[in-house]
C-alpha atoms as a printed R data frame, in Angstrom:
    type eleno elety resid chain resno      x       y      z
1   ATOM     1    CA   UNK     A     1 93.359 -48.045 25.979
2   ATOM     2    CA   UNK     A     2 95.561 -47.131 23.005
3   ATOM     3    CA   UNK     A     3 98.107 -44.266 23.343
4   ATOM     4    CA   UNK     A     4 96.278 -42.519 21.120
5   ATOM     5    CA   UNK     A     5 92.935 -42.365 23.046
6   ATOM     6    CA   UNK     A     6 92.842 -39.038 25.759
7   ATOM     7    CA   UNK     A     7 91.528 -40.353 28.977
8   ATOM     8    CA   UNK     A     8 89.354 -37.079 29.614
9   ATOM     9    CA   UNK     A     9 87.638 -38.049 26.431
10  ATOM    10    CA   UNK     A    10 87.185 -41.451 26.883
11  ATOM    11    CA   UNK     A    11 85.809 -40.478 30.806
12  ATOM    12    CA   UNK     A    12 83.453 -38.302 29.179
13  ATOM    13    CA   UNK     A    13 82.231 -40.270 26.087
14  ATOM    14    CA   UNK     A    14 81.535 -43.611 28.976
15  ATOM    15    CA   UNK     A    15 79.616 -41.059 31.225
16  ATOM    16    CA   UNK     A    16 77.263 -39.625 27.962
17  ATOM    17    CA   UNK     A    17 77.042 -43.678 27.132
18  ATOM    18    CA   UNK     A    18 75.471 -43.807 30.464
19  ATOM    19    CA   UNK     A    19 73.594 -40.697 30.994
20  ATOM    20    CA   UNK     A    20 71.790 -41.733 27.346
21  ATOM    21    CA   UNK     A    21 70.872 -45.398 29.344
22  ATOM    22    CA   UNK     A    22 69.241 -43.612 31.954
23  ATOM    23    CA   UNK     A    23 66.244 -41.705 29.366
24  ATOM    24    CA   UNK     A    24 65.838 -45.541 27.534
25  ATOM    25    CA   UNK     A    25 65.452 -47.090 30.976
26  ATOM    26    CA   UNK     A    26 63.111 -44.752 32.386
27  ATOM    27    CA   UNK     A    27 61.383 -43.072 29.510
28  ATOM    28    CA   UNK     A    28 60.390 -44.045 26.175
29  ATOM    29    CA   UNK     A    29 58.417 -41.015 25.255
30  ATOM    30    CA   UNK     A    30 61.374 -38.594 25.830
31  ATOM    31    CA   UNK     A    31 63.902 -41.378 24.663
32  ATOM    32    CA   UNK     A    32 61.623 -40.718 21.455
33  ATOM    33    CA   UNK     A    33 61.879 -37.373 21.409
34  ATOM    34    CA   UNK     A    34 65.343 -37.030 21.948
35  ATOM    35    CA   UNK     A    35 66.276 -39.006 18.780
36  ATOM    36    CA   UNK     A    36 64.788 -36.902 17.225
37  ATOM    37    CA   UNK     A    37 67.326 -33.917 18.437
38  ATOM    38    CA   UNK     A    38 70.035 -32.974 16.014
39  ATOM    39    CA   UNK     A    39 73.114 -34.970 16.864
40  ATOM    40    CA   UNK     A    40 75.116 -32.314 18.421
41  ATOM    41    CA   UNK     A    41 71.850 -32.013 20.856
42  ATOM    42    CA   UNK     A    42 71.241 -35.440 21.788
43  ATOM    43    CA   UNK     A    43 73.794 -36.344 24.029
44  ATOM    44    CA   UNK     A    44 73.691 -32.870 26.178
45  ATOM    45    CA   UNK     A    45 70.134 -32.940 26.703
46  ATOM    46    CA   UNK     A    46 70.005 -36.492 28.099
47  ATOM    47    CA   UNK     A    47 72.681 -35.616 30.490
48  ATOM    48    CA   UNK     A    48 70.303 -33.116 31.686
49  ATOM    49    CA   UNK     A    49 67.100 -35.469 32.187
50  ATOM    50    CA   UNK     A    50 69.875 -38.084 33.721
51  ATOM    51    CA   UNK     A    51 70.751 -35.957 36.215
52  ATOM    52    CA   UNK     A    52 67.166 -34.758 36.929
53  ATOM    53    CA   UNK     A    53 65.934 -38.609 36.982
54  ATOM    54    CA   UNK     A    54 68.631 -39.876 39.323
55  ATOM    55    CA   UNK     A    55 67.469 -37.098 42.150
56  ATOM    56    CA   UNK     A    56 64.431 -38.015 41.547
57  ATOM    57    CA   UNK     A    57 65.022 -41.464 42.026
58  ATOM    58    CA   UNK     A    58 65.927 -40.837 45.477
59  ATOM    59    CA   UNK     A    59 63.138 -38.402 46.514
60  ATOM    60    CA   UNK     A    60 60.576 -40.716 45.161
61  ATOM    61    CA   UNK     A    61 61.351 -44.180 43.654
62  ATOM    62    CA   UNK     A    62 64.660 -46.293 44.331
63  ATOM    63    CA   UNK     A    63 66.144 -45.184 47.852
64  ATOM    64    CA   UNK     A    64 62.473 -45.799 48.771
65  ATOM    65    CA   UNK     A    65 62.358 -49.191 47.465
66  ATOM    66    CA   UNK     A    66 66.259 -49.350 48.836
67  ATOM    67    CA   UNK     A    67 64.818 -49.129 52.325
68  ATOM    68    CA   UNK     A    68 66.113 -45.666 53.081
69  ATOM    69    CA   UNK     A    69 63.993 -43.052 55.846
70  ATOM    70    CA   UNK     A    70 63.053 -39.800 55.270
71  ATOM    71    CA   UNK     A    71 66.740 -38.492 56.929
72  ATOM    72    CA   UNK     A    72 68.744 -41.013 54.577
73  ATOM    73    CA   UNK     A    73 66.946 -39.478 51.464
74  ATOM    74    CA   UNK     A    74 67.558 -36.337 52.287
75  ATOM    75    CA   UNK     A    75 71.170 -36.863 53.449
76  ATOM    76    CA   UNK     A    76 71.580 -38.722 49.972
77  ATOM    77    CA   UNK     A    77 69.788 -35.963 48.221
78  ATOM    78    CA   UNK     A    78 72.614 -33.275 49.922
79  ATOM    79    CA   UNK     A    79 75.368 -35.570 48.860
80  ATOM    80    CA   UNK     A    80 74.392 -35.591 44.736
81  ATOM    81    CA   UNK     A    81 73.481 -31.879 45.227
82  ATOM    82    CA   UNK     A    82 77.007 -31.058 46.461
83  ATOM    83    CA   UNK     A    83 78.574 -33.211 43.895
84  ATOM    84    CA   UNK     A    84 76.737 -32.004 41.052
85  ATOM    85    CA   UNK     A    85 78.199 -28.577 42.329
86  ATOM    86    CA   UNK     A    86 81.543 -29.284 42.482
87  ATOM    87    CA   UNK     A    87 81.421 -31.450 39.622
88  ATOM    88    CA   UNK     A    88 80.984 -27.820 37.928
89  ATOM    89    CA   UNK     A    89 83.335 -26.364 39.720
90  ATOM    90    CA   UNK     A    90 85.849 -29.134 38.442
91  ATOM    91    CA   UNK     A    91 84.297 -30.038 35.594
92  ATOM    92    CA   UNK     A    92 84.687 -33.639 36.610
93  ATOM    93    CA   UNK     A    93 83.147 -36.387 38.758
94  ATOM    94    CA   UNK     A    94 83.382 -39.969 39.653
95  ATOM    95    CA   UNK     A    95 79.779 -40.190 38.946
96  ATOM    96    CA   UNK     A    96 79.310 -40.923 35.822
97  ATOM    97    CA   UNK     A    97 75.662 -39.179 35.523
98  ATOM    98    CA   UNK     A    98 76.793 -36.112 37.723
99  ATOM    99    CA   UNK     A    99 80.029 -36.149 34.625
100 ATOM   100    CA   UNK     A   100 77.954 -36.250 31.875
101 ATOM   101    CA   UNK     A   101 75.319 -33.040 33.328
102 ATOM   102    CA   UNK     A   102 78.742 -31.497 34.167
103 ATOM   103    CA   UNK     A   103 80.046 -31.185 30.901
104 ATOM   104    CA   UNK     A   104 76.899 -30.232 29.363
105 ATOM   105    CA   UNK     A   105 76.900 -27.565 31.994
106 ATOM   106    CA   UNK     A   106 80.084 -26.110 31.350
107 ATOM   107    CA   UNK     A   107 79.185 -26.301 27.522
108 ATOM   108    CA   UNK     A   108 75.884 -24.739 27.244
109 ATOM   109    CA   UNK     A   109 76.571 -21.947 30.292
110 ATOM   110    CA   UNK     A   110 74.003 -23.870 32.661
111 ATOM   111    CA   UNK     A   111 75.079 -21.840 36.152
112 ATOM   112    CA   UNK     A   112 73.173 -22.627 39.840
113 ATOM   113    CA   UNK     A   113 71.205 -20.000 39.122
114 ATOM   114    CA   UNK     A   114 69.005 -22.930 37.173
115 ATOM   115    CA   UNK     A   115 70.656 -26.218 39.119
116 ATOM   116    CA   UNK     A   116 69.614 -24.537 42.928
117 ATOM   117    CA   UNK     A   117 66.214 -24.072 42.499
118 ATOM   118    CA   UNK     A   118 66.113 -27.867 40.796
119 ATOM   119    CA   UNK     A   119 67.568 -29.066 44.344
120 ATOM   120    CA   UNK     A   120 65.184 -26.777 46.169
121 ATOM   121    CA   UNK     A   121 62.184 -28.162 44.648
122 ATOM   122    CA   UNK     A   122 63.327 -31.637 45.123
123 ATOM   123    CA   UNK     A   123 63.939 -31.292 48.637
124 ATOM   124    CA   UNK     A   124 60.305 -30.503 49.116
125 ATOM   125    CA   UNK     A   125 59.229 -33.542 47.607
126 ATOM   126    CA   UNK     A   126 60.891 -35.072 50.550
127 ATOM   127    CA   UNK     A   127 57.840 -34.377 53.108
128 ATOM   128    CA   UNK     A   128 54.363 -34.657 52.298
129 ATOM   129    CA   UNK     A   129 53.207 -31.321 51.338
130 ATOM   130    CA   UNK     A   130 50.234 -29.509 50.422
131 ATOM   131    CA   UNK     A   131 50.947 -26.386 47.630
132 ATOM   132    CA   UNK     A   132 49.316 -22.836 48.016
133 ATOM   133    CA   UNK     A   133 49.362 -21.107 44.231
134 ATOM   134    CA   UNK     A   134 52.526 -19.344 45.267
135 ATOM   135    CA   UNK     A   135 53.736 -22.323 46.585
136 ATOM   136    CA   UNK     A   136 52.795 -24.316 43.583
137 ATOM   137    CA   UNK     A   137 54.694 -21.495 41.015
138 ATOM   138    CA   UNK     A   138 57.613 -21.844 43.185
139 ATOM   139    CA   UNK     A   139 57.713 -25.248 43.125
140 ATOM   140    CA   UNK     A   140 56.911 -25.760 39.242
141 ATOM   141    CA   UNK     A   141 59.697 -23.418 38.487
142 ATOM   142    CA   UNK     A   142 62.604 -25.231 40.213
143 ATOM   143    CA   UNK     A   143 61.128 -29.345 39.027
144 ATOM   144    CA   UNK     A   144 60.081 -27.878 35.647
145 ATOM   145    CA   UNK     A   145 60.735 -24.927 34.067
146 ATOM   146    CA   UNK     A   146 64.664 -24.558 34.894
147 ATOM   147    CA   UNK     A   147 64.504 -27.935 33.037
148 ATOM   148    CA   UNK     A   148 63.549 -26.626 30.366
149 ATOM   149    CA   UNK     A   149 65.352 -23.631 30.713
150 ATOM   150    CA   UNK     A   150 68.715 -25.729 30.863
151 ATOM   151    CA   UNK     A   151 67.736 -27.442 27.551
152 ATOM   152    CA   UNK     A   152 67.134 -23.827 25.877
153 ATOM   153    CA   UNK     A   153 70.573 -23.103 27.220
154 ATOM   154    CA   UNK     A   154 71.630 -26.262 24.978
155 ATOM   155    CA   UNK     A   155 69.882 -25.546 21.843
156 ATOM   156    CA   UNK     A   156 70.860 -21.913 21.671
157 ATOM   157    CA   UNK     A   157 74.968 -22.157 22.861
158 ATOM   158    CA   UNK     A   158 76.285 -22.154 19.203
159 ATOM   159    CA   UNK     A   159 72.932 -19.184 18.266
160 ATOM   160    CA   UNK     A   160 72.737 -15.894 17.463
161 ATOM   161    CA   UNK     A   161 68.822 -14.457 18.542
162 ATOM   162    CA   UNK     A   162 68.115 -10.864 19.320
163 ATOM   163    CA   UNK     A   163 66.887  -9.854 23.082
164 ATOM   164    CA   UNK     A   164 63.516 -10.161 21.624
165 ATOM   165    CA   UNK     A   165 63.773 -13.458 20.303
166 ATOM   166    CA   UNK     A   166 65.425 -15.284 23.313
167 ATOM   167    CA   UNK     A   167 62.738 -13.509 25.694
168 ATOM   168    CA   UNK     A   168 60.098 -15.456 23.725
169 ATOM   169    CA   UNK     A   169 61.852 -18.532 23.868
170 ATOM   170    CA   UNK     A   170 62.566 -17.956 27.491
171 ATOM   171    CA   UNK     A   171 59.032 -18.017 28.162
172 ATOM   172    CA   UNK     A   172 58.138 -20.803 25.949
173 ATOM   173    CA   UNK     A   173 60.732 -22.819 27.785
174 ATOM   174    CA   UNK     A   174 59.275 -22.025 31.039
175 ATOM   175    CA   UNK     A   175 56.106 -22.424 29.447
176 ATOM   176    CA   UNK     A   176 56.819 -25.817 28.075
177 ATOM   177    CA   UNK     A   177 58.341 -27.284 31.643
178 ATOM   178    CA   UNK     A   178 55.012 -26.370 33.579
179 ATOM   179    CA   UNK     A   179 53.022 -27.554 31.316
180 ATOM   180    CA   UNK     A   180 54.256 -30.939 31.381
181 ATOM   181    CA   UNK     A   181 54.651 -30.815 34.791
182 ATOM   182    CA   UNK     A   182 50.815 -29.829 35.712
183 ATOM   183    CA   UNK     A   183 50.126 -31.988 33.238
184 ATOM   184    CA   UNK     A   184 52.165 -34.929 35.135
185 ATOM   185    CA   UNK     A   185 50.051 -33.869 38.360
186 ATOM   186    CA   UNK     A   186 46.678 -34.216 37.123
187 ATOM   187    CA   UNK     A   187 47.901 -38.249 35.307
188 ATOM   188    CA   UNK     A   188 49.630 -38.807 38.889
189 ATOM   189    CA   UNK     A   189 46.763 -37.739 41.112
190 ATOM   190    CA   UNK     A   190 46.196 -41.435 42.817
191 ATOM   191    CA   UNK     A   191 50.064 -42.188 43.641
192 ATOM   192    CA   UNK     A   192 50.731 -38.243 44.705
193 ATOM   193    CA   UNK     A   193 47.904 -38.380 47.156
194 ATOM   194    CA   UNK     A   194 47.442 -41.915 48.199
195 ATOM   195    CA   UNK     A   195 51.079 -43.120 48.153
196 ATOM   196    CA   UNK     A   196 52.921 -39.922 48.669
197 ATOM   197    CA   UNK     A   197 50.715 -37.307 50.481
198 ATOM   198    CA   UNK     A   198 51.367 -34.836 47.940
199 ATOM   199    CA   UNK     A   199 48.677 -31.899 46.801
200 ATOM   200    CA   UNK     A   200 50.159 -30.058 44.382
201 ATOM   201    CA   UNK     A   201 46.992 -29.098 42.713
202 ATOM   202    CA   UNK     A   202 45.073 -27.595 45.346
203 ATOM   203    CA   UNK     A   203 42.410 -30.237 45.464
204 ATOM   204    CA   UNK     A   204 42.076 -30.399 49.379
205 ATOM   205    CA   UNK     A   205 39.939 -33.638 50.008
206 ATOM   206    CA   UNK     A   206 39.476 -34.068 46.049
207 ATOM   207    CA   UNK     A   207 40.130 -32.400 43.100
208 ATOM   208    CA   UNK     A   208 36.835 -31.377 41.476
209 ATOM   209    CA   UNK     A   209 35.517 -31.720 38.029
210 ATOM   210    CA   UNK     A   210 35.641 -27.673 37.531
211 ATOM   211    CA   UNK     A   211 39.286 -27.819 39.304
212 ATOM   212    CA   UNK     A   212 40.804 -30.449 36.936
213 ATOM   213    CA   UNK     A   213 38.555 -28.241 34.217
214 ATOM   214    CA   UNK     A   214 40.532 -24.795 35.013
215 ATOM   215    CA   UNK     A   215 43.779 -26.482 35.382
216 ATOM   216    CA   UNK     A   216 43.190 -28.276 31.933
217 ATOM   217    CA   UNK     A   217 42.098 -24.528 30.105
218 ATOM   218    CA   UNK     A   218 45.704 -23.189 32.287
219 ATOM   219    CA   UNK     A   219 47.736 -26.074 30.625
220 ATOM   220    CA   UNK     A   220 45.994 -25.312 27.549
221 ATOM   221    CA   UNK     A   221 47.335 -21.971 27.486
222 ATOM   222    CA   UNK     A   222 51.105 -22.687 28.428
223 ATOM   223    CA   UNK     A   223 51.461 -24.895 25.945
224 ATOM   224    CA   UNK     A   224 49.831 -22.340 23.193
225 ATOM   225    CA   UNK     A   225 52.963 -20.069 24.498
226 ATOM   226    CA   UNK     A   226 55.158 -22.637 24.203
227 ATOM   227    CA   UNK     A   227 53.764 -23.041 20.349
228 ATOM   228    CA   UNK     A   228 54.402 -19.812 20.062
229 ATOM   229    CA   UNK     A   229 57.762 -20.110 20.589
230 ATOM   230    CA   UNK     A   230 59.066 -23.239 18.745
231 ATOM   231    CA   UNK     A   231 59.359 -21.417 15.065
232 ATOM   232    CA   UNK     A   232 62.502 -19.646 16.896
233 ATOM   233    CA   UNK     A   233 64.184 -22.740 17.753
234 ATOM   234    CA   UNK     A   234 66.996 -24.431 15.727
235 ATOM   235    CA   UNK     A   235 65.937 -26.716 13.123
236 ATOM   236    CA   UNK     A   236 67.586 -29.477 14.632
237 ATOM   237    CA   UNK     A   237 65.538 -28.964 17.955
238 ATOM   238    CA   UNK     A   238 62.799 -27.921 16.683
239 ATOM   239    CA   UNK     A   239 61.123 -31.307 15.880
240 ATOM   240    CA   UNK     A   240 61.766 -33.357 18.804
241 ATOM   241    CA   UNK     A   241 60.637 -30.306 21.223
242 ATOM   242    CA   UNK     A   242 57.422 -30.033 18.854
243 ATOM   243    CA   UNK     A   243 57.214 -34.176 19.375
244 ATOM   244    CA   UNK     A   244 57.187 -33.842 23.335
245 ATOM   245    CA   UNK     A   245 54.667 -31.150 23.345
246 ATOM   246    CA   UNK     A   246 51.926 -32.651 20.822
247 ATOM   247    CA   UNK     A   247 52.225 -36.074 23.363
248 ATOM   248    CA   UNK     A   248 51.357 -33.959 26.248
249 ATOM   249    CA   UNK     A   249 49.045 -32.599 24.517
250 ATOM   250    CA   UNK     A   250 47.378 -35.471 24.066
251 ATOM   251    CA   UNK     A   251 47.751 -36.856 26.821
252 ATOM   252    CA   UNK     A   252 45.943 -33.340 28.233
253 ATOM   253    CA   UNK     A   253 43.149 -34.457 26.323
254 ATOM   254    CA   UNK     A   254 43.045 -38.204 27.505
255 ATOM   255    CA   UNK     A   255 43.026 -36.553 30.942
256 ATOM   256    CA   UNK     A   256 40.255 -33.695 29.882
257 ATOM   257    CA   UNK     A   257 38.080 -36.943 28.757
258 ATOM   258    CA   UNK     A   258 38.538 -38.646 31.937
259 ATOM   259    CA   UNK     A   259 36.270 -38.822 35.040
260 ATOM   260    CA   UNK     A   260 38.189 -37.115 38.213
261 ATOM   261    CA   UNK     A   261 37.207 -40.391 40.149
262 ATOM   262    CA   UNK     A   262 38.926 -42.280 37.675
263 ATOM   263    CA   UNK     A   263 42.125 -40.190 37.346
264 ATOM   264    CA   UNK     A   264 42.374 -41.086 41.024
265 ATOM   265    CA   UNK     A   265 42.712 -44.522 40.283
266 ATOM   266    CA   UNK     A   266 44.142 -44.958 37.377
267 ATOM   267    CA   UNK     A   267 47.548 -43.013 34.751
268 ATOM   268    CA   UNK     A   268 46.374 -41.841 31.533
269 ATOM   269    CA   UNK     A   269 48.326 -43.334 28.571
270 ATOM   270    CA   UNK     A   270 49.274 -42.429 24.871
271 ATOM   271    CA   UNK     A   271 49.728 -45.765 22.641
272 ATOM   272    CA   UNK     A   272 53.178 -46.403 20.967
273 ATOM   273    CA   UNK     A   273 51.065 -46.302 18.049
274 ATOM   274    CA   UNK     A   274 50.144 -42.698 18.426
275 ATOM   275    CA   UNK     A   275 53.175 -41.572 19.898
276 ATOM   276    CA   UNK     A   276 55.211 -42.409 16.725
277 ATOM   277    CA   UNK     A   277 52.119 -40.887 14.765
278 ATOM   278    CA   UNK     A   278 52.640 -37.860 16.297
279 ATOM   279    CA   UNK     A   279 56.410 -38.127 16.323
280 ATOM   280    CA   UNK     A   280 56.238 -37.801 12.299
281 ATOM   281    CA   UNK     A   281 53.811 -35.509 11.721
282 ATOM   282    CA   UNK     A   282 56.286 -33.333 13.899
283 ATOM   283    CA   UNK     A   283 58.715 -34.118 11.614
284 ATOM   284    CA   UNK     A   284 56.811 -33.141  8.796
285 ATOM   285    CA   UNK     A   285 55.858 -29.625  9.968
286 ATOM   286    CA   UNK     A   286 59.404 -28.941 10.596
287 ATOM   287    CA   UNK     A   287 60.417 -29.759  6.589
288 ATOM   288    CA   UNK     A   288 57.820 -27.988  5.651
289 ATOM   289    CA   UNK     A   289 59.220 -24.662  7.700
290 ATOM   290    CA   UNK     A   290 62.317 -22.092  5.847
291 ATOM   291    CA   UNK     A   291 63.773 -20.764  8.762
C-alpha cells in the first residue's frame, strides 16, 4: 500500500469490488440492469442486492447445502442481522458485503426503519409457512418493497423532488419490489411448495388457473404504477430501472401463457437474446425523454 493510499478508502473500494461479484455470480438479469445505472449508482445499489442475497443465501440456498438445521440458520441469520446493524452504527465491518451495504447506508440515509422489516421477512422464510393476504402484504413489504425503497433512497440522495413527486415514486418503488416479488412466486411455485413448504400465494392444495389469473391482472397493475412513476426518476436511473421492469414483464407474460400444472414443474425463462433486446429499447425511450 503506498503512503499515499487512505486505508478507509482502500477497505471500502475492496468491499464495493466484492459486493459488485456477488450480483454477476448470482444474477445476470440485474447484473444487466445495473450497468446500465449511472456510475455514481452502480456501486451503491449492488451493495444493497449483496447484502439482500447473502441473507438469503442462508435462509434458503448455501447454509442449506452447508449442512446447517433450522436453529443454525437462524442463529446465523441473527448474527449478519446484528452486524449489518452495527456496521451502521460504525460505519464499518469486517465483512466485506455487510461494509459495502454500510456505506451505501450511511450515504443514501437508508435507516432500520427499511433494514428491520428486511430481517423480519427473512426470518419467516426460515419455517415453512403458509401466507393469509395480510400475511402475504406484510411479508412482500419487508423481502420486496423496502428493497426497492432502499434503492429510491440511492437514486434520489443528491435530488431535489417536491412532496408530491417523491410520494409517487414512493409508491412506484413499493410498487416495483412486489411486483417482482409476486412475480418470483408464481416462476418459483414447484421449489416453494415441493422443496420448501412455502405458500405464499394462497393456493392451498394448488394454485388454480383463475388464482394464477387474478394474481397475474394484480401484478399487472403494480407494475402500471410503477410505470407511472419512472418519468420522475434521474436520468441516470431511469433506464436500468425501466430494463428490470420490461423483463418482469415479460417474464409475467411467459408465466400468463403457461399451464398452472406446468409452472409447478418447471421456472419460466427470458432468453439472453431478449433480455438485451429489451435492455436497449429501454435505453432508447430514455434518450428520447427531456426531463
Amino acid at each position: 500500500m503506498s503512503a499515499s493510499t487512505d486505508p478507509a478508502e482502500q477497505f471500502t473500494s475492496t468491499a464495493r469490488a466484492a459486493a459488485d461479484r456477488v450480483i454477476s455470480s448470482y444474477s445476470t438479469s440485474f447484473g444487466l440492469a445495473t450497468r446500465l445505472l449511472g456510475a455514481r449508482h452502480r456501486s451503491h445499489v449492488r451493495s444493497i442486492y449483496a447484502l439482500v442475497r447473502v441473507a438469503d443465501e442462508v435462509v434458503d440456498g448455501a447454509a442449506t447445502a452447508a449442512g446447517l438445521d433450522a436453529e443454525a440458520k437462524e442463529q446465523a441469520l441473527e448474527r449478519y442481522a446484528e452486524e449489518t446493524m452495527s456496521a451502521l452504527r460504525r460505519g464499518y465491518s469486517t465483512d466485506l458485503v455487510v461494509h459495502a451495504f454500510a456505506r451505501t447506508a450511511l450515504e443514501a440515509q437508508i435507516g432500520p426503519e427499511l433494514i428491520d422489516p428486511f430481517f423480519d421477512s427473512m426470518r419467516a422464510d426460515l419455517s415453512p409457512a403458509t401466507y393469509n393476504p395480510s400475511e402475504h402484504s406484510r411479508y412482500v413489504y419487508g423481502s420486496a418493497e423496502v428493497i426497492g425503497l432502499m434503492c429510491l433512497q440511492v437514486f434520489l440522495r443528491e435530488e431535489e423532488r417536491s412532496p408530491a413527486q417523491r410520494a409517487i415514486l414512493v409508491t412506484g418503488a413499493r410498487q416495483l419490489g412486489a411486483a417482482f416479488q409476486n412475480i418470483n412466486f408464481l416462476r418459483d411455485l414447484a421449489e416453494d411448495t415441493s422443496e420448501l413448504g412455502r405458500d405464499y400465494l394462497g393456493g392451498g392444495a394448488g394454485l388454480t388457473e383463475a388464482q394464477r389469473d387474478e394474481w397475474v391482472e394484480t401484478v399487472r397493475d403494480q407494475l402500471q404504477d410503477a410505470r407511472a412513476a419512472m418519468p420522475l426518476l434521474p436520468r441516470d436511473a431511469r433506464t436500468a430501472v425501466r430494463s428490470a421492469c420490461s423483463l418482469f414483464e415479460a417474464l409475467l407474460e411467459k408465466v400468463a401463457a403457461t399451464e398452472v400444472s406446468e409452472l409447478y414443474e418447471t421456472r419460466v425463462r427470458v432468453s439472453n437474446v431478449r433480455k438485451a433486446g429489451l435492455a436497449l429499447r429501454s435505453v432508447l425511450t430514455t434518450r428520447l425523454e427531456s426531463f
